[in-house]
Coordinates of C-alpha atoms in Angstrom, one line a residue:
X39 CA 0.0 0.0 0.0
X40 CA 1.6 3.5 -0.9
X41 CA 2.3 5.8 2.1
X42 CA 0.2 9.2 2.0
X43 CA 1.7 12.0 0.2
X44 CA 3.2 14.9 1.4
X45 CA 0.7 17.4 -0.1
X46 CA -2.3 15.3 1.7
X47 CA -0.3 14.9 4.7
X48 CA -0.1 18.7 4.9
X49 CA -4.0 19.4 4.2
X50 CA -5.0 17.3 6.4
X51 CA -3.1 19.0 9.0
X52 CA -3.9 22.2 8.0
X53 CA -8.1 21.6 8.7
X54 CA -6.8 20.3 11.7
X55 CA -5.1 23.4 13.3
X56 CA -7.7 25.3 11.3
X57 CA -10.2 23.3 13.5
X58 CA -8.3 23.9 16.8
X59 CA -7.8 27.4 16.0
X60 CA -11.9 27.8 15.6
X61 CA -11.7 26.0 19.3
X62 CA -8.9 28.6 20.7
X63 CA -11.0 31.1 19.6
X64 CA -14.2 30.3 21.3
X65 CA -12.9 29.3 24.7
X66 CA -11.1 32.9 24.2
X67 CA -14.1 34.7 23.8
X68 CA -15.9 32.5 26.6
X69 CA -13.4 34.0 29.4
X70 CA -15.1 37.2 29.5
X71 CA -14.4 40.6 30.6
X72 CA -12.8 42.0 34.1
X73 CA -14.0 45.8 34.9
X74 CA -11.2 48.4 35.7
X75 CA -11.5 50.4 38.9
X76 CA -10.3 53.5 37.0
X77 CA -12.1 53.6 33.5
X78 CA -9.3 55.0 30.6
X79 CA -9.9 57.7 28.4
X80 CA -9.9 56.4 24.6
X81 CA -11.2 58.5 21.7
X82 CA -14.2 60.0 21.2
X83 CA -18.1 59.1 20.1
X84 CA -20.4 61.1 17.2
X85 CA -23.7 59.6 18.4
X86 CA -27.7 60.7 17.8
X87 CA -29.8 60.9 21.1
X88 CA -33.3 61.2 21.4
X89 CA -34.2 64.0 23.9
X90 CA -36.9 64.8 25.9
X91 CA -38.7 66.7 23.8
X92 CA -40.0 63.2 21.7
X93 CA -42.6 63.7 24.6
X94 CA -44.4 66.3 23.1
X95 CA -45.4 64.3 20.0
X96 CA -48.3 61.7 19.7
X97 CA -46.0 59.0 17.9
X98 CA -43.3 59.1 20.3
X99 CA -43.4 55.6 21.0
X100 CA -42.9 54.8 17.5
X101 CA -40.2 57.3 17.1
X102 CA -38.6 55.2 20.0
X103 CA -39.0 52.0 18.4
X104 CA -37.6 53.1 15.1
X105 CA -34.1 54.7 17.1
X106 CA -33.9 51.8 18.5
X107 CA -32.9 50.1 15.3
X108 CA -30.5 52.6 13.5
X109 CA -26.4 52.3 14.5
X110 CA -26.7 55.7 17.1
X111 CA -23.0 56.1 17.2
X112 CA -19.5 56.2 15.6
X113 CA -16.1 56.0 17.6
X114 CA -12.9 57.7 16.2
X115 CA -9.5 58.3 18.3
X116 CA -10.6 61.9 17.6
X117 CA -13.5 64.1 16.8
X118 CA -12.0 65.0 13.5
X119 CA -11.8 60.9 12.7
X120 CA -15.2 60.2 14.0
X121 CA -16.8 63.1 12.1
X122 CA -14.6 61.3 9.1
X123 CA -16.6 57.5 9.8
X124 CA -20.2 59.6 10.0
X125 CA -19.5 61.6 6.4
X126 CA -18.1 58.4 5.2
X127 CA -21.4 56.1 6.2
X128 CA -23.0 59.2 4.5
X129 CA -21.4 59.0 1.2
X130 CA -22.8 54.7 1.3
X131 CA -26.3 56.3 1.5
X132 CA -26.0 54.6 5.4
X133 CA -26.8 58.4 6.9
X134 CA -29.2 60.5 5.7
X135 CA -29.8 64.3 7.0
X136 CA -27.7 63.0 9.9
X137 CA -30.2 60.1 10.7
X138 CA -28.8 56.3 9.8
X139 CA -31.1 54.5 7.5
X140 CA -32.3 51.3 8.0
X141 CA -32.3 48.0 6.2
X142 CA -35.5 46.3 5.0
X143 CA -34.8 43.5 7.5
X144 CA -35.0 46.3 10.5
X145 CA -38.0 47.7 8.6
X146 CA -39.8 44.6 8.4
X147 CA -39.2 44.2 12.1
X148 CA -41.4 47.2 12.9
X149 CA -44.7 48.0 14.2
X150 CA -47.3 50.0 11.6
X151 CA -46.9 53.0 13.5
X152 CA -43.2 52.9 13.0
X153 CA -42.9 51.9 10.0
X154 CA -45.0 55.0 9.2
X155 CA -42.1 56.9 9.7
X156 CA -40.0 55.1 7.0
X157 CA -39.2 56.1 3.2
X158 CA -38.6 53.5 1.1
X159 CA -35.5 54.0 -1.5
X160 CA -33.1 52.3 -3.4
X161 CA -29.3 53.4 -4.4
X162 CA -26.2 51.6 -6.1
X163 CA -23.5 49.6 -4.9
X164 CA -19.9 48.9 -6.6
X165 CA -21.0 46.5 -8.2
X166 CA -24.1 48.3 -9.9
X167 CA -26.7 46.6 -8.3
X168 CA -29.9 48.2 -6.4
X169 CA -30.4 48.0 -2.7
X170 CA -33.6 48.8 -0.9
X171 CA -33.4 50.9 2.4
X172 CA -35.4 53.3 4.5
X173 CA -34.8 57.0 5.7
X174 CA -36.2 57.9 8.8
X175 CA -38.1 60.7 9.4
X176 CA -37.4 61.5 13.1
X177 CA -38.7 65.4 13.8
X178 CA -36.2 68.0 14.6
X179 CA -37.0 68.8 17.9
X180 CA -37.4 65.0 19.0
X181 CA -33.5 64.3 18.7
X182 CA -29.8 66.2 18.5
X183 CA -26.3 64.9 17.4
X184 CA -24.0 65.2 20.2
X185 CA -19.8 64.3 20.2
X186 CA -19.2 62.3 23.6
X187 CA -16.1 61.1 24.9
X188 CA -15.2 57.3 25.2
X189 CA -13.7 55.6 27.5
X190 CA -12.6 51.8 27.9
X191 CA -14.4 50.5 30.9
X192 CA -13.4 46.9 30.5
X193 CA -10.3 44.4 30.2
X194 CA -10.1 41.4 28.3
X195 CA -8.9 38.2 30.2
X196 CA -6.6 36.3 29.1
X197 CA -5.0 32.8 29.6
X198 CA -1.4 32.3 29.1
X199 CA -1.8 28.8 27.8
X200 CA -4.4 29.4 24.9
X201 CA -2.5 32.4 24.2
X202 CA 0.7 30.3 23.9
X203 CA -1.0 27.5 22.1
X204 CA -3.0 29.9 19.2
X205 CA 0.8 31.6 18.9
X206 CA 2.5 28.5 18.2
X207 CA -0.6 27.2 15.6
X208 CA -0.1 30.4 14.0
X209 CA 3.5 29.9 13.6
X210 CA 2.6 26.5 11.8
X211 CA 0.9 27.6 9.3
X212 CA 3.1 29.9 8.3
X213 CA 6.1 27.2 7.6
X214 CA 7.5 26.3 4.6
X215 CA 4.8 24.5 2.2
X216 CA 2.0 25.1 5.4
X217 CA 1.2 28.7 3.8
X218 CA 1.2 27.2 0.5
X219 CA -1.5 24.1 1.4
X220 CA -3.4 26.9 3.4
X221 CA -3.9 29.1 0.8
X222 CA -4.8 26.8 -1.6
X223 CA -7.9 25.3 1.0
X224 CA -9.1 29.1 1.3
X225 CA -11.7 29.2 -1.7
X226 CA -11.8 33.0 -1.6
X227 CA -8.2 33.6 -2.5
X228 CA -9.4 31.6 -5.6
X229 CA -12.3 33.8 -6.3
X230 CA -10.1 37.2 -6.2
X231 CA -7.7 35.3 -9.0
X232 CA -10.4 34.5 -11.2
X233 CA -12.0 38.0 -10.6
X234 CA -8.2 39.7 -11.7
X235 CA -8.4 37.3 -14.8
X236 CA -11.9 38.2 -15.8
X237 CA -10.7 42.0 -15.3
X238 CA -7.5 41.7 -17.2
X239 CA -9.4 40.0 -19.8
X240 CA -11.8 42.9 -19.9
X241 CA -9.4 45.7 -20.4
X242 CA -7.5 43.8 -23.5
X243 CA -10.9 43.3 -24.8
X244 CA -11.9 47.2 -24.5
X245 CA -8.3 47.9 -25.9
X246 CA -9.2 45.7 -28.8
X247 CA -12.2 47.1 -29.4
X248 CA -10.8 50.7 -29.3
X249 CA -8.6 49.6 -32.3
X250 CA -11.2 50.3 -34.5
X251 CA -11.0 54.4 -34.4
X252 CA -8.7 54.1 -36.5
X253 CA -6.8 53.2 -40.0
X254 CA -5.9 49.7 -41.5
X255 CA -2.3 52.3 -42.8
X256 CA -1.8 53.5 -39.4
X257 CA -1.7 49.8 -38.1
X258 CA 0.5 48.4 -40.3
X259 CA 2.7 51.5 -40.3
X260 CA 2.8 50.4 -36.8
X261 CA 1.9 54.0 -35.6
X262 CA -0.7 52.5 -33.1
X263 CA -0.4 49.6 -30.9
X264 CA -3.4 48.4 -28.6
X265 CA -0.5 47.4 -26.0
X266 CA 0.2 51.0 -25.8
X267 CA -3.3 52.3 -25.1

C-alpha cells in the first residue's frame, strides 16, 4: 500500500489546526471581561440621542422604536476621525440628514406605527446593483447629534496557555509548504484570481475594441499599438 503524500499529509493538517484554531477562539471569547477600577480615556463618540422633547409628539413611541434600530453612534480616536466614519457612512447612503437608514430587515421588524415613519429607496453599490433601504423621518425637535467622549471600561482576560498555544498554531501555518496548502484550502483567495483574470481580460478586450478608431495604414505603419493604449 503506498504511504500518503506529502501534499495530503499537509491538508489534512492544515483543517486540523484550522479546526483547533476555531476552538482557541471560542474558549477565548468565553473567558469574558474583568472591569477596571479606574475607566481609561480612549477617543471619542459622534452619536444621535433622542431628547426629551420626543414627549411632546403623539407617535413618540414609534419614534422610539424606530431609534432603536439605527447604529446611534460612531467611535474615532478623535473628533476629527469620527466626524470622518459619520461623512463616510453618509457617502454609502448609510446616513441620511444625519439620521442612519435602516435596512429592510430592521423595517420589516417594525410595528405600523413605525414603519410610518420610513421612506422606502433604493441606491447603487460597486457592483451596480440596487439596494432597498429606509430614511427615517425622526422630527427635529425630538433628537440632536452630540460628540461624547469614550472611555474603555473593561479588560479582556486572558489565559497564558491558549494564548501560547493559538501563537505557536499560528506559527505552523506559516512554515515552509504550510502557507502554501493553506492558501490553496481558502476558496476566496481563488475567487479574487479569477475575478483579476476576468478584469484583465476585460481591459484587453476594450483595448481591442478601441482599435477600431482608427486606419488599416496607421496599423500596419505600426503607428498604433493596442499594448500601448
Amino acid at each position: 500500500m503506498k504511504p500518503p503524500h506529502i501534499k495530503c499529509k499537509r491538508a489534512k493538517e492544515i483543517r486540523r489546526i484550522r479546526k483547533r484554531l476555531g476552538q482557541l477562539w471560542a474558549e477565548k471569547n468565553a473567558l469574558g471581561f474583568i472591569e477596571l477600577k479606574k475607566p481609561i480615556r480612549h477617543g471619542w463618540f459622534k452619536e444621535i440621542i433622542i431628547t426629551h422633547g420626543v414627549e411632546h409628539y403623539k407617535n413618540g413611541a414609534a419614534i422610539r422604536e424606530v431609534y432603536d434600530k439605527v447604529e446611534k453612534l460612531f467611535w474615532g480616536r478623535t473628533k476629527e476621525e469620527a466626524e470622518k466614519k459619520w461623512r463616510h457612512q453618509t457617502s454609502k447612503y448609510l446616513i441620511n440628514k444625519e439620521i442612519p437608514t435602516i435596512s429592510k430587515k430592521q423595517y420589516n421588524r417594525l410595528s405600523d406605527k413605525a414603519k410610518l415613519l420610513c421612506m422606502p429607496f433604493h441606491y447603487m453599490v460597486e457592483s451596480k446593483k440596487l439596494r432597498l433601504r429606509y430614511y427615517v423621518k425622526i422630527p427635529r425637535g425630538a433628537y440632536r447629534i452630540r460628540f461624547t467622549r469614550a472611555f474603555i471600561t473593561h479588560s479582556k482576560r486572558i489565559d497564558p496557555k491558549l494564548e501560547s498555544e493559538s501563537a505557536l498554531l499560528g506559527q505552523q501555518m506559516k512554515k515552509h509548504g504550510y502557507y502554501e496548502t493553506n492558501e490553496k484550502l481558502d476558496k476566496w483567495n481563488d475567487w479574487w484570481k479569477v475575478e483579476e483574470v476576468k478584469k484583465r481580460n476585460r481591459k484587453i478586450k476594450k483595448d481591442v475594441q478601441n482599435l477600431r478608431k482608427y486606419s488599416i495604414h496607421q496599423l500596419l505603419k505600426d503607428e498604433i499599438s493596442w499594448e500601448k493604449n
